[in-house]
Coordinates of N, CA and C and ligand atoms in Angstrom, one line a residue:
X1 N 143.9 -52.8 142.1 CA 142.7 -53.5 142.4 C 141.8 -53.5 141.1
X2 N 141.1 -54.6 140.8 CA 140.2 -54.6 139.7 C 139.1 -53.7 139.8
X3 N 138.7 -53.0 138.8 CA 137.6 -52.0 138.8 C 136.3 -52.7 138.3
X4 N 136.3 -54.0 138.1 CA 135.2 -54.7 137.6 C 135.6 -56.0 137.0
X5 N 134.7 -56.5 136.1 CA 135.1 -57.8 135.5 C 134.5 -57.9 134.1
X6 N 135.2 -58.6 133.2 CA 134.8 -58.9 131.9 C 134.6 -60.4 131.8
X7 N 133.3 -60.8 131.5 CA 133.0 -62.2 131.3 C 133.0 -62.5 129.8
X8 N 133.8 -63.5 129.4 CA 134.0 -63.9 128.0 C 133.9 -65.4 127.9
X9 N 133.9 -65.9 126.7 CA 133.8 -67.4 126.5 C 135.2 -67.8 125.9
X10 N 135.2 -69.1 125.7 CA 136.4 -69.8 125.2 C 137.1 -69.0 124.1
X11 N 138.4 -68.7 124.3 CA 139.1 -67.8 123.3 C 139.3 -68.5 122.0
X12 N 139.3 -69.8 121.9 CA 139.5 -70.5 120.7 C 138.3 -70.2 119.7
X13 N 137.1 -70.0 120.3 CA 135.9 -70.0 119.5 C 135.1 -68.7 119.6
X14 N 135.2 -68.0 120.7 CA 134.1 -66.9 120.9 C 134.5 -65.6 120.3
X15 N 133.9 -65.5 119.1 CA 134.2 -64.3 118.3 C 133.6 -63.0 118.9
X16 N 132.4 -63.1 119.5 CA 131.9 -61.9 120.1 C 132.7 -61.5 121.3
X17 N 133.2 -62.5 122.1 CA 134.0 -62.2 123.2 C 135.3 -61.5 122.8
X18 N 135.9 -61.9 121.6 CA 137.1 -61.2 121.2 C 136.8 -59.7 120.9
X19 N 135.7 -59.4 120.3 CA 135.4 -58.0 120.1 C 135.3 -57.2 121.4
X20 N 134.6 -57.7 122.4 CA 134.5 -57.0 123.7 C 135.8 -56.9 124.4
X21 N 136.6 -58.0 124.3 CA 137.9 -58.1 125.0 C 138.8 -57.0 124.4
X22 N 138.8 -57.0 123.0 CA 139.7 -56.0 122.4 C 139.4 -54.6 122.8
X23 N 138.1 -54.2 122.8 CA 137.7 -52.9 123.2 C 138.1 -52.6 124.6
X24 N 137.9 -53.5 125.5 CA 138.3 -53.3 126.9 C 139.8 -53.2 127.1
X25 N 140.5 -54.0 126.4 CA 142.0 -53.9 126.5 C 142.5 -52.7 125.8
X26 N 142.0 -52.3 124.7 CA 142.4 -51.0 124.0 C 142.2 -49.8 124.9
X27 N 141.1 -49.9 125.7 CA 140.8 -48.8 126.6 C 141.6 -48.8 127.9
X28 N 142.2 -50.0 128.1 CA 143.0 -50.1 129.3 C 142.2 -50.3 130.6
X29 N 141.0 -50.8 130.5 CA 140.2 -51.0 131.8 C 140.9 -52.0 132.6
X30 N 141.0 -51.7 133.9 CA 141.6 -52.7 134.9 C 140.5 -53.6 135.4
X31 N 140.1 -54.6 134.6 CA 139.0 -55.5 135.0 C 139.6 -56.9 135.1
X32 N 139.0 -57.6 136.0 CA 139.3 -59.1 136.1 C 138.6 -59.8 134.9
X33 N 139.3 -60.7 134.4 CA 138.8 -61.5 133.2 C 138.3 -62.8 133.7
X34 N 137.0 -63.1 133.4 CA 136.4 -64.4 133.7 C 136.1 -65.1 132.4
X35 N 136.8 -66.2 132.2 CA 136.6 -67.0 131.0 C 135.8 -68.2 131.3
X36 N 134.6 -68.3 130.6 CA 133.7 -69.5 130.8 C 133.8 -70.4 129.6
X37 N 134.2 -71.7 129.8 CA 134.2 -72.6 128.7 C 132.8 -72.7 128.1
X38 N 132.7 -72.4 126.8 CA 131.4 -72.5 126.1 C 131.0 -74.0 125.9
X39 N 129.7 -74.2 125.9 CA 129.2 -75.6 125.7 C 128.7 -75.7 124.2
X40 N 128.8 -74.7 123.4 CA 128.3 -74.8 122.1 C 126.9 -74.2 121.9
X41 N 126.5 -73.4 122.9 CA 125.2 -72.8 122.9 C 124.5 -73.0 124.2
X42 N 123.8 -71.9 124.7 CA 123.0 -72.0 125.9 C 123.8 -72.5 127.1
X43 N 125.1 -72.1 127.2 CA 125.9 -72.5 128.3 C 125.4 -72.1 129.7
X44 N 125.1 -73.1 130.6 CA 124.4 -72.7 131.8 C 125.2 -71.7 132.6
X45 N 126.6 -71.8 132.7 CA 127.4 -70.9 133.4 C 127.3 -69.5 132.8
X46 N 127.1 -69.4 131.5 CA 127.0 -68.1 130.9 C 125.7 -67.5 131.3
X47 N 124.6 -68.3 131.2 CA 123.3 -67.8 131.6 C 123.3 -67.3 133.0
X48 N 124.0 -68.0 133.9 CA 124.0 -67.5 135.3 C 124.8 -66.2 135.5
X49 N 125.8 -66.0 134.7 CA 126.7 -64.9 134.9 C 126.4 -63.6 134.2
X50 N 125.5 -63.7 133.2 CA 125.3 -62.5 132.4 C 123.8 -62.2 132.2
X51 N 123.4 -60.9 132.0 CA 122.0 -60.6 131.8 C 121.3 -61.2 130.7
X52 N 122.0 -61.3 129.5 CA 121.3 -61.8 128.3 C 121.6 -63.3 128.0
X53 N 122.4 -63.9 128.9 CA 122.8 -65.3 128.6 C 123.8 -65.4 127.5
X54 N 124.6 -64.3 127.3 CA 125.6 -64.3 126.2 C 126.8 -63.6 126.7
X55 N 127.9 -63.9 126.1 CA 129.2 -63.2 126.3 C 129.5 -62.4 125.1
X56 N 130.2 -61.3 125.2 CA 130.9 -60.7 126.4 C 129.9 -59.9 127.2
X57 N 130.3 -59.8 128.5 CA 129.5 -59.0 129.5 C 130.5 -58.3 130.4
X58 N 130.3 -57.0 130.5 CA 131.3 -56.1 131.3 C 130.6 -55.5 132.4
X59 N 131.2 -55.6 133.6 CA 130.8 -54.7 134.8 C 132.0 -53.8 135.1
X60 N 131.8 -52.5 135.1 CA 132.9 -51.6 135.3 C 132.3 -50.3 136.0
X61 N 132.9 -50.0 137.1 CA 132.6 -48.7 137.8 C 131.1 -48.5 138.0
X62 N 130.4 -49.6 138.3 CA 129.0 -49.5 138.6 C 128.1 -49.7 137.3
X63 N 128.7 -49.7 136.2 CA 128.0 -49.9 134.9 C 127.9 -51.4 134.6
X64 N 126.8 -51.8 134.0 CA 126.7 -53.2 133.5 C 126.4 -53.1 132.0
X65 N 127.3 -53.7 131.2 CA 127.2 -53.5 129.8 C 127.3 -54.9 129.1
X66 N 126.3 -55.2 128.2 CA 126.4 -56.4 127.3 C 126.1 -55.9 125.9
X67 N 126.3 -56.8 125.0 CA 126.3 -56.6 123.5 C 127.7 -55.9 123.2
X68 N 128.4 -56.6 122.3 CA 129.8 -56.2 122.0 C 129.9 -54.7 121.6
X69 N 128.9 -54.3 120.8 CA 129.0 -52.9 120.3 C 128.7 -51.9 121.4
X70 N 127.9 -52.3 122.3 CA 127.6 -51.4 123.5 C 128.9 -51.3 124.3
X71 N 129.6 -52.4 124.5 CA 130.9 -52.5 125.2 C 131.9 -51.6 124.5
X72 N 131.9 -51.7 123.2 CA 132.9 -50.8 122.4 C 132.6 -49.4 122.6
X73 N 131.3 -49.0 122.6 CA 130.9 -47.6 122.8 C 131.3 -47.1 124.2
X74 N 131.0 -48.0 125.2 CA 131.4 -47.7 126.6 C 132.9 -47.4 126.7
X75 N 133.6 -48.3 126.1 CA 135.1 -48.2 126.2 C 135.6 -46.9 125.5
X76 N 134.9 -46.6 124.4 CA 135.3 -45.4 123.6 C 134.9 -44.1 124.4
X77 N 133.9 -44.2 125.3 CA 133.7 -43.0 126.1 C 134.9 -42.7 127.1
X78 N 135.5 -43.8 127.5 CA 136.7 -43.7 128.4 C 138.0 -43.5 127.6
X79 N 138.0 -43.9 126.4 CA 139.2 -43.8 125.5 C 138.7 -43.4 124.1
X80 N 138.5 -42.1 123.9 CA 137.8 -41.6 122.7 C 138.6 -42.0 121.4
X81 N 139.9 -42.3 121.5 CA 140.7 -42.7 120.4 C 140.3 -44.0 119.7
X82 N 139.4 -44.7 120.4 CA 138.9 -45.9 119.7 C 138.1 -45.7 118.5
X83 N 137.5 -44.5 118.4 CA 136.8 -44.0 117.1 C 137.7 -43.0 116.5
X84 N 137.6 -42.8 115.2 CA 138.4 -41.7 114.5 C 138.0 -40.3 115.1
X85 N 139.0 -39.4 115.0 CA 138.7 -38.1 115.6 C 137.8 -37.3 114.6
X86 N 137.9 -37.5 113.3 CA 137.1 -36.8 112.3 C 135.7 -37.2 112.4
X87 N 134.7 -36.3 112.4 CA 133.3 -36.7 112.6 C 132.8 -37.6 111.5
X88 N 133.1 -37.2 110.2 CA 132.6 -38.0 109.1 C 133.3 -39.4 109.1
X89 N 134.5 -39.5 109.4 CA 135.2 -40.8 109.6 C 134.6 -41.6 110.7
X90 N 134.3 -40.9 111.8 CA 133.7 -41.6 113.0 C 132.3 -42.1 112.6
X91 N 131.6 -41.4 111.8 CA 130.2 -41.9 111.4 C 130.4 -43.1 110.5
X92 N 131.4 -43.1 109.7 CA 131.7 -44.2 108.8 C 132.1 -45.4 109.6
X93 N 133.0 -45.2 110.6 CA 133.4 -46.3 111.4 C 132.3 -46.9 112.2
X94 N 131.4 -46.0 112.7 CA 130.2 -46.6 113.5 C 129.3 -47.3 112.6
X95 N 129.2 -46.9 111.3 CA 128.3 -47.5 110.4 C 128.8 -48.9 110.1
X96 N 130.0 -49.1 109.8 CA 130.5 -50.4 109.4 C 130.6 -51.3 110.7
X97 N 130.8 -50.7 111.8 CA 130.8 -51.6 113.1 C 129.4 -52.1 113.3
X98 N 128.4 -51.2 113.1 CA 127.0 -51.6 113.3 C 126.6 -52.6 112.3
X99 N 127.1 -52.5 111.0 CA 126.7 -53.5 110.0 C 127.3 -54.8 110.4
X100 N 128.5 -54.8 110.9 CA 129.1 -56.1 111.3 C 128.3 -56.7 112.5
X101 N 127.9 -55.9 113.4 CA 127.2 -56.4 114.6 C 125.9 -57.0 114.2
X102 N 125.3 -56.4 113.2 CA 123.9 -56.8 112.8 C 123.8 -57.9 111.8
X103 N 124.9 -58.2 111.1 CA 124.8 -59.1 110.0 C 125.8 -60.1 109.8
X104 N 126.0 -60.4 108.5 CA 127.0 -61.4 108.0 C 126.8 -62.8 108.6
X105 N 125.5 -63.2 108.7 CA 125.1 -64.5 109.3 C 125.6 -65.6 108.4
X106 N 125.6 -65.4 107.1 CA 126.1 -66.4 106.2 C 127.5 -66.8 106.5
X107 N 128.3 -65.8 106.6 CA 129.7 -66.1 107.0 C 129.9 -66.7 108.3
X108 N 129.1 -66.2 109.3 CA 129.3 -66.7 110.7 C 128.9 -68.2 110.8
X109 N 127.8 -68.5 110.0 CA 127.4 -69.9 110.1 C 128.3 -70.9 109.3
X110 N 128.8 -70.5 108.2 CA 129.6 -71.4 107.3 C 131.1 -71.4 107.8
X111 N 131.6 -70.4 108.3 CA 133.0 -70.3 108.7 C 133.1 -69.8 110.1
X112 N 132.7 -70.7 111.1 CA 132.8 -70.2 112.5 C 134.3 -70.0 112.9
X113 N 134.4 -69.2 114.0 CA 135.8 -68.9 114.4 C 136.3 -70.1 115.2
X114 N 137.5 -70.6 114.8 CA 138.1 -71.7 115.4 C 139.6 -71.5 115.2
X115 N 140.2 -70.6 116.0 CA 141.4 -70.0 115.6 C 142.7 -70.9 115.6
X116 N 142.6 -72.1 116.2 CA 143.7 -73.0 116.2 C 143.7 -73.9 115.0
X117 N 142.6 -73.9 114.3 CA 142.4 -74.8 113.1 C 142.6 -74.2 111.8
X118 N 142.9 -75.0 110.8 CA 143.0 -74.5 109.4 C 142.0 -75.4 108.6
X119 N 141.1 -74.8 107.9 CA 140.2 -75.5 107.0 C 140.2 -74.9 105.6
X120 N 141.3 -74.8 105.0 CA 141.4 -74.1 103.7 C 140.4 -74.5 102.7
X121 N 139.8 -73.6 102.0 CA 138.9 -73.9 100.9 C 137.5 -74.4 101.3
X122 N 137.3 -74.6 102.5 CA 136.0 -75.1 102.9 C 135.0 -74.0 103.4
X123 N 133.8 -74.3 103.5 CA 132.8 -73.4 104.0 C 132.3 -72.3 103.0
X124 N 132.6 -72.5 101.8 CA 132.3 -71.5 100.8 C 130.9 -71.6 100.3
X125 N 129.9 -71.4 101.2 CA 128.5 -71.4 100.7 C 128.3 -70.1 100.0
X126 N 127.2 -70.1 99.2 CA 126.9 -68.8 98.4 C 126.6 -67.7 99.4
X127 N 126.0 -67.9 100.6 CA 125.7 -66.9 101.5 C 127.0 -66.3 102.1
X128 N 128.0 -67.3 102.4 CA 129.3 -66.8 103.0 C 130.0 -66.0 102.0
X129 N 130.0 -66.5 100.7 CA 130.8 -65.7 99.7 C 130.2 -64.3 99.5
X130 N 128.9 -64.2 99.5 CA 128.2 -62.9 99.4 C 128.6 -62.0 100.5
X131 N 128.6 -62.5 101.7 CA 129.1 -61.7 102.9 C 130.5 -61.3 102.8
X132 N 131.4 -62.2 102.3 CA 132.8 -61.9 102.1 C 133.0 -60.8 101.1
X133 N 132.2 -60.8 100.0 CA 132.3 -59.8 99.0 C 132.0 -58.4 99.6
X134 N 130.9 -58.4 100.4 CA 130.6 -57.1 101.1 C 131.6 -56.7 102.1
X135 N 132.2 -57.6 102.9 CA 133.2 -57.3 103.8 C 134.5 -56.7 103.1
X136 N 134.8 -57.4 102.0 CA 136.0 -56.9 101.3 C 135.8 -55.5 100.7
X137 N 134.5 -55.2 100.3 CA 134.2 -53.8 99.8 C 134.3 -52.8 101.0
X138 N 133.8 -53.2 102.1 CA 133.9 -52.3 103.3 C 135.4 -52.0 103.6
X139 N 136.1 -53.1 103.7 CA 137.6 -52.9 104.0 C 138.3 -52.1 103.0
X140 N 138.0 -52.4 101.7 CA 138.7 -51.6 100.6 C 138.4 -50.1 100.7
X141 N 137.2 -49.8 100.9 CA 136.8 -48.4 101.0 C 137.5 -47.7 102.2
X142 N 137.4 -48.3 103.3 CA 138.0 -47.7 104.5 C 139.6 -47.6 104.4
X143 N 140.2 -48.6 103.9 CA 141.6 -48.7 103.8 C 142.1 -47.7 102.7
X144 N 141.4 -47.6 101.6 CA 141.8 -46.6 100.6 C 141.7 -45.2 101.1
X145 N 140.7 -44.9 101.9 CA 140.5 -43.5 102.5 C 141.6 -43.2 103.5
X146 N 141.8 -44.2 104.4 CA 142.7 -44.0 105.5 C 144.2 -44.2 105.2
X147 N 144.5 -45.0 104.2 CA 145.8 -45.4 104.0 C 146.3 -46.5 104.8
X148 N 145.5 -47.1 105.7 CA 145.8 -48.2 106.5 C 146.9 -47.9 107.5
X149 N 147.5 -48.9 108.2 CA 147.3 -50.4 108.0 C 145.9 -50.8 108.6
X150 N 145.3 -50.0 109.5 CA 144.1 -50.4 110.0 C 143.0 -49.6 109.3
X151 N 141.7 -49.9 109.6 CA 140.6 -49.4 108.8 C 140.6 -47.9 108.8
X152 N 140.9 -47.2 109.9 CA 140.9 -45.8 110.0 C 142.3 -45.2 110.2
X153 N 143.3 -45.9 109.8 CA 144.6 -45.3 109.8 C 145.6 -46.1 110.7
X154 N 146.5 -45.4 111.4 CA 147.6 -46.0 112.1 C 147.1 -46.8 113.3
X155 N 146.0 -46.4 113.9 CA 145.6 -47.0 115.2 C 144.6 -48.1 115.0
X156 N 144.8 -49.2 115.7 CA 143.7 -50.2 115.7 C 142.6 -49.7 116.6
X157 N 141.4 -49.6 116.1 CA 140.3 -49.0 116.8 C 139.1 -49.9 117.0
X158 N 138.0 -49.3 117.3 CA 136.8 -50.1 117.6 C 136.3 -50.8 116.4
X159 N 136.4 -50.1 115.2 CA 135.9 -50.8 114.0 C 136.8 -52.0 113.7
X160 N 138.1 -51.9 113.9 CA 139.0 -53.1 113.7 C 138.6 -54.2 114.7
X161 N 138.3 -53.8 116.0 CA 137.9 -54.8 117.0 C 136.7 -55.5 116.5
X162 N 135.7 -54.8 115.9 CA 134.5 -55.5 115.4 C 134.8 -56.5 114.3
X163 N 135.8 -56.1 113.4 CA 136.1 -57.0 112.3 C 137.2 -58.0 112.6
X164 N 137.8 -57.9 113.8 CA 139.0 -58.8 114.0 C 138.6 -60.3 113.9
X165 N 137.4 -60.7 114.5 CA 137.1 -62.2 114.3 C 136.9 -62.6 112.9
X166 N 136.6 -61.6 112.0 CA 136.5 -62.0 110.6 C 137.9 -62.3 110.0
X167 N 138.8 -61.5 110.5 CA 140.2 -61.8 110.1 C 140.6 -63.2 110.6
X168 N 140.2 -63.5 111.8 CA 140.5 -64.9 112.3 C 139.9 -66.0 111.5
X169 N 138.6 -65.7 111.1 CA 137.9 -66.7 110.2 C 138.7 -66.9 108.9
X170 N 139.1 -65.8 108.3 CA 139.8 -65.8 107.0 C 141.1 -66.6 107.2
X171 N 141.8 -66.5 108.3 CA 143.0 -67.2 108.5 C 142.8 -68.7 108.6
X172 N 141.6 -69.1 109.1 CA 141.3 -70.5 109.3 C 140.7 -71.1 108.0
X173 N 139.8 -70.4 107.3 CA 139.1 -71.0 106.2 C 139.7 -70.6 104.9
X174 N 140.5 -69.6 104.9 CA 141.3 -69.2 103.7 C 140.4 -69.0 102.4
X175 N 139.4 -68.2 102.5 CA 138.7 -67.9 101.2 C 139.6 -67.1 100.3
X176 N 139.3 -67.1 99.0 CA 140.1 -66.2 98.1 C 139.8 -64.8 98.4
X177 N 140.9 -64.0 98.6 CA 140.8 -62.6 99.0 C 141.6 -61.8 98.1
X178 N 141.2 -60.5 98.0 CA 142.1 -59.5 97.3 C 143.3 -59.2 98.1
X179 N 144.4 -58.7 97.5 CA 145.6 -58.5 98.2 C 145.4 -57.5 99.3
X180 N 144.6 -56.4 99.1 CA 144.4 -55.4 100.1 C 143.7 -56.1 101.4
X181 N 142.8 -57.0 101.2 CA 142.2 -57.7 102.3 C 143.2 -58.6 103.0
X182 N 144.0 -59.3 102.2 CA 145.1 -60.2 102.8 C 146.0 -59.4 103.7
X183 N 146.4 -58.2 103.2 CA 147.3 -57.3 104.0 C 146.7 -56.9 105.3
X184 N 145.4 -56.6 105.2 CA 144.7 -56.1 106.4 C 144.6 -57.3 107.4
X185 N 144.2 -58.4 106.9 CA 144.2 -59.6 107.8 C 145.5 -59.8 108.5
X186 N 146.6 -59.7 107.8 CA 147.9 -59.8 108.4 C 148.2 -58.7 109.4
X187 N 147.8 -57.5 109.1 CA 148.0 -56.4 110.1 C 147.2 -56.6 111.4
X188 N 146.0 -57.1 111.2 CA 145.2 -57.4 112.4 C 145.8 -58.5 113.2
X189 N 146.3 -59.6 112.6 CA 146.8 -60.8 113.3 C 148.1 -60.4 114.0
X190 N 148.9 -59.4 113.4 CA 150.2 -59.0 114.0 C 150.0 -58.0 115.2
X191 N 148.8 -57.5 115.4 CA 148.7 -56.5 116.5 C 149.0 -57.3 117.9
X192 N 149.6 -56.6 118.8 CA 150.0 -57.2 120.0 C 148.9 -57.9 120.8
X193 N 147.7 -57.2 120.8 CA 146.6 -57.8 121.5 C 146.1 -59.0 120.8
X194 N 146.1 -59.1 119.5 CA 145.7 -60.3 118.8 C 146.7 -61.4 119.1
X195 N 148.0 -61.1 119.1 CA 149.0 -62.1 119.4 C 148.7 -62.7 120.8
X196 N 148.4 -61.8 121.7 CA 148.1 -62.3 123.1 C 146.8 -63.2 123.1
X197 N 145.8 -62.8 122.4 CA 144.6 -63.6 122.3 C 144.9 -65.0 121.8
X198 N 145.6 -65.0 120.7 CA 146.0 -66.3 120.1 C 146.8 -67.2 121.0
X199 N 147.8 -66.5 121.7 CA 148.6 -67.3 122.7 C 147.7 -67.9 123.8
X200 N 146.8 -67.0 124.3 CA 146.0 -67.5 125.4 C 145.0 -68.5 125.0
X201 N 144.5 -68.4 123.7 CA 143.6 -69.5 123.2 C 144.4 -70.8 123.1
X202 N 145.6 -70.7 122.6 CA 146.4 -72.0 122.5 C 146.7 -72.6 123.8
X203 N 146.6 -71.8 124.9 CA 146.9 -72.4 126.3 C 145.6 -72.9 126.9
X204 N 144.5 -72.8 126.3 CA 143.2 -73.2 126.9 C 143.2 -74.8 127.0
X205 N 142.6 -75.3 128.1 CA 142.6 -76.7 128.3 C 142.0 -77.5 127.1
X206 N 142.6 -78.6 126.8 CA 142.0 -79.5 125.7 C 140.6 -79.9 126.0
X207 N 140.2 -79.9 127.2 CA 138.8 -80.3 127.6 C 137.8 -79.3 127.1
X208 N 138.3 -78.1 126.8 CA 137.3 -77.0 126.4 C 137.0 -77.1 124.9
X209 N 137.7 -78.0 124.2 CA 137.5 -78.1 122.7 C 136.1 -78.7 122.5
X210 N 135.5 -78.2 121.4 CA 134.2 -78.7 121.0 C 134.2 -79.3 119.6
X211 N 133.7 -80.5 119.5 CA 133.8 -81.2 118.2 C 133.2 -80.3 117.1
X212 N 132.1 -79.6 117.4 CA 131.5 -78.8 116.3 C 132.4 -77.7 115.7
X213 N 133.4 -77.3 116.5 CA 134.3 -76.3 115.9 C 135.6 -76.8 115.5
X214 N 135.9 -78.1 115.8 CA 137.2 -78.7 115.5 C 137.3 -79.4 114.2
X215 N 136.1 -79.5 113.5 CA 136.1 -80.1 112.2 C 135.3 -79.2 111.3
X216 N 135.8 -79.1 110.0 CA 135.0 -78.4 109.0 C 133.7 -79.3 108.7
X217 N 132.6 -78.6 108.6 CA 131.4 -79.4 108.2 C 131.5 -80.1 106.9
X218 N 131.0 -81.4 106.9 CA 131.2 -82.1 105.6 C 130.3 -81.5 104.6
X219 N 130.8 -81.6 103.3 CA 130.1 -80.8 102.2 C 128.7 -81.5 101.9
Ligands
GSH301 N1 125.0 -59.8 119.8 C1 125.8 -60.3 120.9 C2 126.2 -61.7 120.5 C3 126.9 -62.5 121.6 C4 126.9 -64.0 121.4 O1 126.2 -64.5 120.6 N2 127.8 -64.7 122.1 C5 127.9 -66.1 122.1 C6 129.4 -66.6 122.1 S1 130.4 -66.0 120.7 C7 127.3 -66.7 123.3 O2 127.4 -66.2 124.4 N3 126.6 -67.9 123.2 C8 126.1 -68.5 124.3 C9 126.8 -69.8 124.5 O3 127.6 -70.3 123.7 O4 126.5 -70.4 125.6 C10 127.1 -59.4 121.1 O5 127.3 -58.6 120.2 O6 127.7 -59.5 122.1

């Protein structure tokens, strides 16, 4: 029997939903999944179903949790392996997860998540490129310390969940990336949960497609 429910948006487009969904699935929570087709902002059904009018939103065992990072923390209380075991590494993982949660607006605006599409070479605004440079530095530092293939070693954890939609964006928009970043993007894409998300996104109804995410913005 389901222990609660996870409310998310269209898998083709909803980057924040992907973060929450990965944390919930990594922790193995037995929750019902409710997917609401997004309208491109202020979706009425999302407003009705969630406290903040945003997805993801989790109800589990009497707890109500919104904000993807809070969902990741909740899941990590139940499955502590979502964060690294070492305290300094855990602090590092939390720092980069929080930096992701709070920022990178330039990238998010110029290169939205649209995982079934390919827009190579587009979206390269100065703000997006500055964000990409910082993200690559974050990834390089973590991967050099841990040895990869994921940010903190062998296991795909909460920090990887927070950055997974960035990997999706890079696969769509194909900015120039260092080899270490490209290898990390491929490792994220190959994870079984990511393969499942992509497959489920590809199976979503054509009626859920939104013009604003199906075309690269004209220059
Ligand atoms: N800071 C929030 C951001 C959540 C967010 O902006 N979600 C978007 C979808 S990716 C949303 O619900 N937008 C409302 C809508 O499209 O109706 C989080 O970390 O969960």
